[in-house]
């Protein structure tokens, strides 16, 4: 994975040169009318080319895009939650490109991806500066056929074997030092083969072992109980504890 930065007026793009090169070689993005630009992070661009194939639930309204003939991407704008969202849903304080939430997430996701950990491949992020503030959006490769653990729990489709695999996956990330600050049943996806994936690394970071690991699991337990039953979390913990 080759991360490269590109500046366009008040926009900064951090992208995986390999992903975008492959897309341009097999899709209409190879046209001079569709170069790598900040427009790729605007939903209107994809809608105008009839390339929006779906939309994810939740804050921010992530879009599913037909970026290549055989590959879809997810476009996710960065959106604030809580009380501060009443002041501004999309604007963040500018402290430099490398300190933006988008740049941090792409670099972290790329580092984990290169370790072979199950995270979506990052494609690019764009940070648009407005004086002392900025807005941002992220592009990642969509995992084909994946469903959120929350949905599987609600529909009664999360068996013990799957829950143990999820626990083992979380252990791998903890061994790599990942503190996932929003570990919940919506941020764990399961693909068609039953493999679990971890998504949404916004505000996450790498840390030495500590109490945060138990905190991650406690947060996940509350989410699992919300969508399923208390015993579902037991399977996750068993998988976590048995993993090496």
One Martini backbone bead per residue (centre of mass of N, CA, C, O) as a GRO file, in nm:
protein
  244
    1UNK     BB    1   0.094   0.038   0.025
    2UNK     BB    2   0.053   0.380  -0.117
    3UNK     BB    3   0.083   0.668   0.042
    4UNK     BB    4  -0.059   0.984  -0.074
    5UNK     BB    5  -0.034   1.333  -0.131
    6UNK     BB    6  -0.287   1.591  -0.219
    7UNK     BB    7  -0.324   1.919  -0.351
    8UNK     BB    8  -0.645   2.120  -0.367
    9UNK     BB    9  -0.641   2.401  -0.274
   10UNK     BB   10  -0.842   2.337   0.017
   11UNK     BB   11  -0.744   2.040  -0.045
   12UNK     BB   12  -0.674   1.713   0.111
   13UNK     BB   13  -0.522   1.408  -0.013
   14UNK     BB   14  -0.528   1.071   0.110
   15UNK     BB   15  -0.383   0.795  -0.075
   16UNK     BB   16  -0.406   0.492  -0.250
   17UNK     BB   17  -0.244   0.445  -0.534
   18UNK     BB   18  -0.337   0.156  -0.606
   19UNK     BB   19  -0.644   0.180  -0.593
   20UNK     BB   20  -0.675   0.422  -0.795
   21UNK     BB   21  -0.531   0.292  -1.034
   22UNK     BB   22  -0.723   0.051  -1.068
   23UNK     BB   23  -0.981   0.214  -1.111
   24UNK     BB   24  -0.885   0.379  -1.360
   25UNK     BB   25  -0.831   0.116  -1.541
   26UNK     BB   26  -1.165   0.004  -1.506
   27UNK     BB   27  -1.288   0.298  -1.537
   28UNK     BB   28  -1.416   0.620  -1.589
   29UNK     BB   29  -1.176   0.754  -1.423
   30UNK     BB   30  -0.976   0.761  -1.677
   31UNK     BB   31  -1.093   1.008  -1.747
   32UNK     BB   32  -1.018   1.345  -1.771
   33UNK     BB   33  -1.306   1.417  -1.628
   34UNK     BB   34  -1.195   1.200  -1.375
   35UNK     BB   35  -1.005   1.293  -1.157
   36UNK     BB   36  -0.826   1.331  -0.891
   37UNK     BB   37  -1.051   1.463  -0.646
   38UNK     BB   38  -1.276   1.619  -0.437
   39UNK     BB   39  -1.530   1.505  -0.590
   40UNK     BB   40  -1.510   1.202  -0.483
   41UNK     BB   41  -1.640   1.322  -0.187
   42UNK     BB   42  -1.909   1.368  -0.347
   43UNK     BB   43  -2.223   1.256  -0.384
   44UNK     BB   44  -2.299   1.408  -0.648
   45UNK     BB   45  -2.098   1.273  -0.835
   46UNK     BB   46  -2.213   0.978  -0.816
   47UNK     BB   47  -2.505   1.047  -0.891
   48UNK     BB   48  -2.442   1.170  -1.176
   49UNK     BB   49  -2.322   0.859  -1.255
   50UNK     BB   50  -2.489   0.625  -1.135
   51UNK     BB   51  -2.299   0.496  -0.856
   52UNK     BB   52  -2.526   0.450  -0.649
   53UNK     BB   53  -2.614   0.136  -0.458
   54UNK     BB   54  -2.628   0.262  -0.157
   55UNK     BB   55  -2.718   0.274   0.205
   56UNK     BB   56  -2.632   0.346   0.526
   57UNK     BB   57  -2.697   0.344   0.836
   58UNK     BB   58  -2.681   0.631   1.016
   59UNK     BB   59  -2.458   0.855   1.083
   60UNK     BB   60  -2.388   1.024   0.761
   61UNK     BB   61  -2.469   0.851   0.524
   62UNK     BB   62  -2.345   0.612   0.381
   63UNK     BB   63  -2.208   0.517   0.067
   64UNK     BB   64  -2.249   0.306  -0.212
   65UNK     BB   65  -1.998   0.232  -0.465
   66UNK     BB   66  -1.924   0.193  -0.817
   67UNK     BB   67  -1.590   0.197  -0.886
   68UNK     BB   68  -1.593  -0.092  -1.005
   69UNK     BB   69  -1.683  -0.374  -1.157
   70UNK     BB   70  -1.556  -0.548  -0.879
   71UNK     BB   71  -1.597  -0.275  -0.692
   72UNK     BB   72  -1.673  -0.131  -0.380
   73UNK     BB   73  -1.752   0.167  -0.203
   74UNK     BB   74  -1.716   0.383   0.087
   75UNK     BB   75  -1.886   0.683   0.180
   76UNK     BB   76  -1.768   0.885   0.464
   77UNK     BB   77  -1.869   1.123   0.656
   78UNK     BB   78  -1.790   1.349   0.895
   79UNK     BB   79  -1.970   1.331   1.211
   80UNK     BB   80  -2.128   1.466   1.462
   81UNK     BB   81  -2.212   1.425   1.804
   82UNK     BB   82  -2.423   1.537   2.013
   83UNK     BB   83  -2.421   1.858   2.128
   84UNK     BB   84  -2.210   1.976   1.919
   85UNK     BB   85  -2.394   1.932   1.663
   86UNK     BB   86  -2.561   2.199   1.704
   87UNK     BB   87  -2.323   2.375   1.592
   88UNK     BB   88  -2.166   2.124   1.428
   89UNK     BB   89  -2.157   1.844   1.212
   90UNK     BB   90  -1.871   1.890   1.015
   91UNK     BB   91  -1.690   2.067   1.192
   92UNK     BB   92  -1.339   2.121   1.257
   93UNK     BB   93  -1.048   2.177   1.407
   94UNK     BB   94  -0.756   2.320   1.295
   95UNK     BB   95  -0.412   2.136   1.341
   96UNK     BB   96  -0.353   1.983   1.092
   97UNK     BB   97  -0.341   1.722   0.883
   98UNK     BB   98  -0.225   1.490   1.085
   99UNK     BB   99  -0.474   1.576   1.301
  100UNK     BB  100  -0.683   1.463   1.150
  101UNK     BB  101  -0.920   1.221   1.145
  102UNK     BB  102  -0.868   1.115   0.859
  103UNK     BB  103  -0.562   1.070   0.855
  104UNK     BB  104  -0.552   0.886   1.102
  105UNK     BB  105  -0.737   0.662   0.994
  106UNK     BB  106  -0.582   0.583   0.742
  107UNK     BB  107  -0.310   0.513   0.875
  108UNK     BB  108  -0.420   0.300   1.069
  109UNK     BB  109  -0.560   0.114   0.867
  110UNK     BB  110  -0.310   0.056   0.696
  111UNK     BB  111  -0.139  -0.075   0.919
  112UNK     BB  112  -0.339  -0.309   0.977
  113UNK     BB  113  -0.365  -0.421   0.691
  114UNK     BB  114  -0.053  -0.491   0.663
  115UNK     BB  115  -0.092  -0.712   0.908
  116UNK     BB  116  -0.371  -0.878   0.831
  117UNK     BB  117  -0.609  -0.732   0.931
  118UNK     BB  118  -0.973  -0.704   0.952
  119UNK     BB  119  -0.987  -0.446   0.733
  120UNK     BB  120  -1.064  -0.213   0.535
  121UNK     BB  121  -0.954  -0.081   0.257
  122UNK     BB  122  -0.801   0.204   0.202
  123UNK     BB  123  -0.827   0.474  -0.027
  124UNK     BB  124  -0.940   0.765   0.096
  125UNK     BB  125  -0.901   1.113   0.188
  126UNK     BB  126  -1.070   1.432   0.270
  127UNK     BB  127  -0.959   1.770   0.334
  128UNK     BB  128  -1.145   2.069   0.403
  129UNK     BB  129  -1.057   2.399   0.428
  130UNK     BB  130  -1.183   2.670   0.671
  131UNK     BB  131  -0.945   2.795   0.803
  132UNK     BB  132  -1.010   2.688   1.137
  133UNK     BB  133  -1.151   2.465   0.962
  134UNK     BB  134  -1.304   2.133   0.881
  135UNK     BB  135  -1.368   1.881   0.638
  136UNK     BB  136  -1.463   1.523   0.591
  137UNK     BB  137  -1.372   1.218   0.402
  138UNK     BB  138  -1.425   0.858   0.329
  139UNK     BB  139  -1.259   0.582   0.158
  140UNK     BB  140  -1.365   0.240   0.115
  141UNK     BB  141  -1.376  -0.089   0.095
  142UNK     BB  142  -1.619  -0.308   0.033
  143UNK     BB  143  -1.769  -0.577   0.188
  144UNK     BB  144  -1.891  -0.843   0.058
  145UNK     BB  145  -2.196  -0.929   0.206
  146UNK     BB  146  -2.202  -0.771   0.460
  147UNK     BB  147  -2.290  -0.786   0.813
  148UNK     BB  148  -2.403  -0.687   1.098
  149UNK     BB  149  -2.410  -0.802   1.412
  150UNK     BB  150  -2.672  -0.665   1.493
  151UNK     BB  151  -2.846  -0.809   1.277
  152UNK     BB  152  -2.784  -1.102   1.360
  153UNK     BB  153  -2.896  -1.081   1.646
  154UNK     BB  154  -3.186  -0.990   1.577
  155UNK     BB  155  -3.222  -1.259   1.374
  156UNK     BB  156  -3.075  -1.515   1.506
  157UNK     BB  157  -2.759  -1.557   1.342
  158UNK     BB  158  -2.569  -1.592   1.606
  159UNK     BB  159  -2.350  -1.815   1.670
  160UNK     BB  160  -2.107  -1.951   1.863
  161UNK     BB  161  -1.884  -1.964   1.649
  162UNK     BB  162  -1.896  -1.668   1.569
  163UNK     BB  163  -1.848  -1.541   1.847
  164UNK     BB  164  -1.564  -1.666   1.878
  165UNK     BB  165  -1.440  -1.528   1.632
  166UNK     BB  166  -1.480  -1.244   1.736
  167UNK     BB  167  -1.309  -1.272   1.991
  168UNK     BB  168  -1.046  -1.344   1.838
  169UNK     BB  169  -1.029  -1.085   1.677
  170UNK     BB  170  -1.008  -0.885   1.912
  171UNK     BB  171  -0.746  -1.002   2.022
  172UNK     BB  172  -0.570  -0.925   1.781
  173UNK     BB  173  -0.606  -0.620   1.814
  174UNK     BB  174  -0.497  -0.603   2.103
  175UNK     BB  175  -0.215  -0.716   2.033
  176UNK     BB  176  -0.171  -0.459   1.836
  177UNK     BB  177  -0.305  -0.203   2.019
  178UNK     BB  178  -0.613  -0.160   1.975
  179UNK     BB  179  -0.824   0.118   2.050
  180UNK     BB  180  -1.169   0.085   2.039
  181UNK     BB  181  -1.393   0.344   2.115
  182UNK     BB  182  -1.643   0.189   1.925
  183UNK     BB  183  -1.726  -0.102   2.037
  184UNK     BB  184  -1.972  -0.254   1.834
  185UNK     BB  185  -2.222  -0.427   1.656
  186UNK     BB  186  -2.190  -0.225   1.402
  187UNK     BB  187  -1.850  -0.254   1.384
  188UNK     BB  188  -1.926  -0.554   1.305
  189UNK     BB  189  -1.851  -0.767   1.042
  190UNK     BB  190  -2.001  -1.022   0.821
  191UNK     BB  191  -1.936  -1.232   0.589
  192UNK     BB  192  -2.023  -1.491   0.374
  193UNK     BB  193  -1.795  -1.680   0.531
  194UNK     BB  194  -1.787  -1.573   0.849
  195UNK     BB  195  -1.605  -1.324   0.859
  196UNK     BB  196  -1.468  -1.095   1.066
  197UNK     BB  197  -1.494  -0.731   1.097
  198UNK     BB  198  -1.340  -0.408   1.137
  199UNK     BB  199  -1.477  -0.082   1.189
  200UNK     BB  200  -1.438   0.233   1.253
  201UNK     BB  201  -1.138   0.421   1.339
  202UNK     BB  202  -1.236   0.663   1.471
  203UNK     BB  203  -1.021   0.771   1.733
  204UNK     BB  204  -0.827   0.561   1.721
  205UNK     BB  205  -0.553   0.360   1.880
  206UNK     BB  206  -0.228   0.293   1.983
  207UNK     BB  207  -0.149   0.075   2.268
  208UNK     BB  208  -0.071  -0.031   2.549
  209UNK     BB  209  -0.142  -0.231   2.776
  210UNK     BB  210  -0.472  -0.221   2.953
  211UNK     BB  211  -0.784  -0.116   3.065
  212UNK     BB  212  -0.903  -0.066   2.777
  213UNK     BB  213  -0.971  -0.358   2.703
  214UNK     BB  214  -1.204  -0.394   2.903
  215UNK     BB  215  -1.363  -0.150   2.799
  216UNK     BB  216  -1.425  -0.260   2.521
  217UNK     BB  217  -1.585  -0.515   2.619
  218UNK     BB  218  -1.802  -0.359   2.776
  219UNK     BB  219  -1.916  -0.204   2.539
  220UNK     BB  220  -1.993  -0.452   2.372
  221UNK     BB  221  -2.186  -0.581   2.572
  222UNK     BB  222  -2.404  -0.361   2.563
  223UNK     BB  223  -2.461  -0.400   2.260
  224UNK     BB  224  -2.531  -0.702   2.252
  225UNK     BB  225  -2.771  -0.685   2.450
  226UNK     BB  226  -2.939  -0.488   2.281
  227UNK     BB  227  -2.958  -0.701   2.020
  228UNK     BB  228  -2.966  -0.943   2.221
  229UNK     BB  229  -2.805  -1.144   2.455
  230UNK     BB  230  -2.612  -1.216   2.721
  231UNK     BB  231  -2.490  -1.494   2.607
  232UNK     BB  232  -2.340  -1.378   2.360
  233UNK     BB  233  -2.092  -1.262   2.515
  234UNK     BB  234  -1.973  -1.527   2.613
  235UNK     BB  235  -1.867  -1.623   2.339
  236UNK     BB  236  -1.669  -1.392   2.297
  237UNK     BB  237  -1.497  -1.440   2.551
  238UNK     BB  238  -1.411  -1.726   2.482
  239UNK     BB  239  -1.261  -1.646   2.221
  240UNK     BB  240  -1.068  -1.444   2.351
  241UNK     BB  241  -0.933  -1.640   2.571
  242UNK     BB  242  -0.841  -1.872   2.351
  243UNK     BB  243  -0.668  -1.687   2.216
  244UNK     BB  244  -0.321  -1.617   2.097
   0.00000   0.00000   0.00000
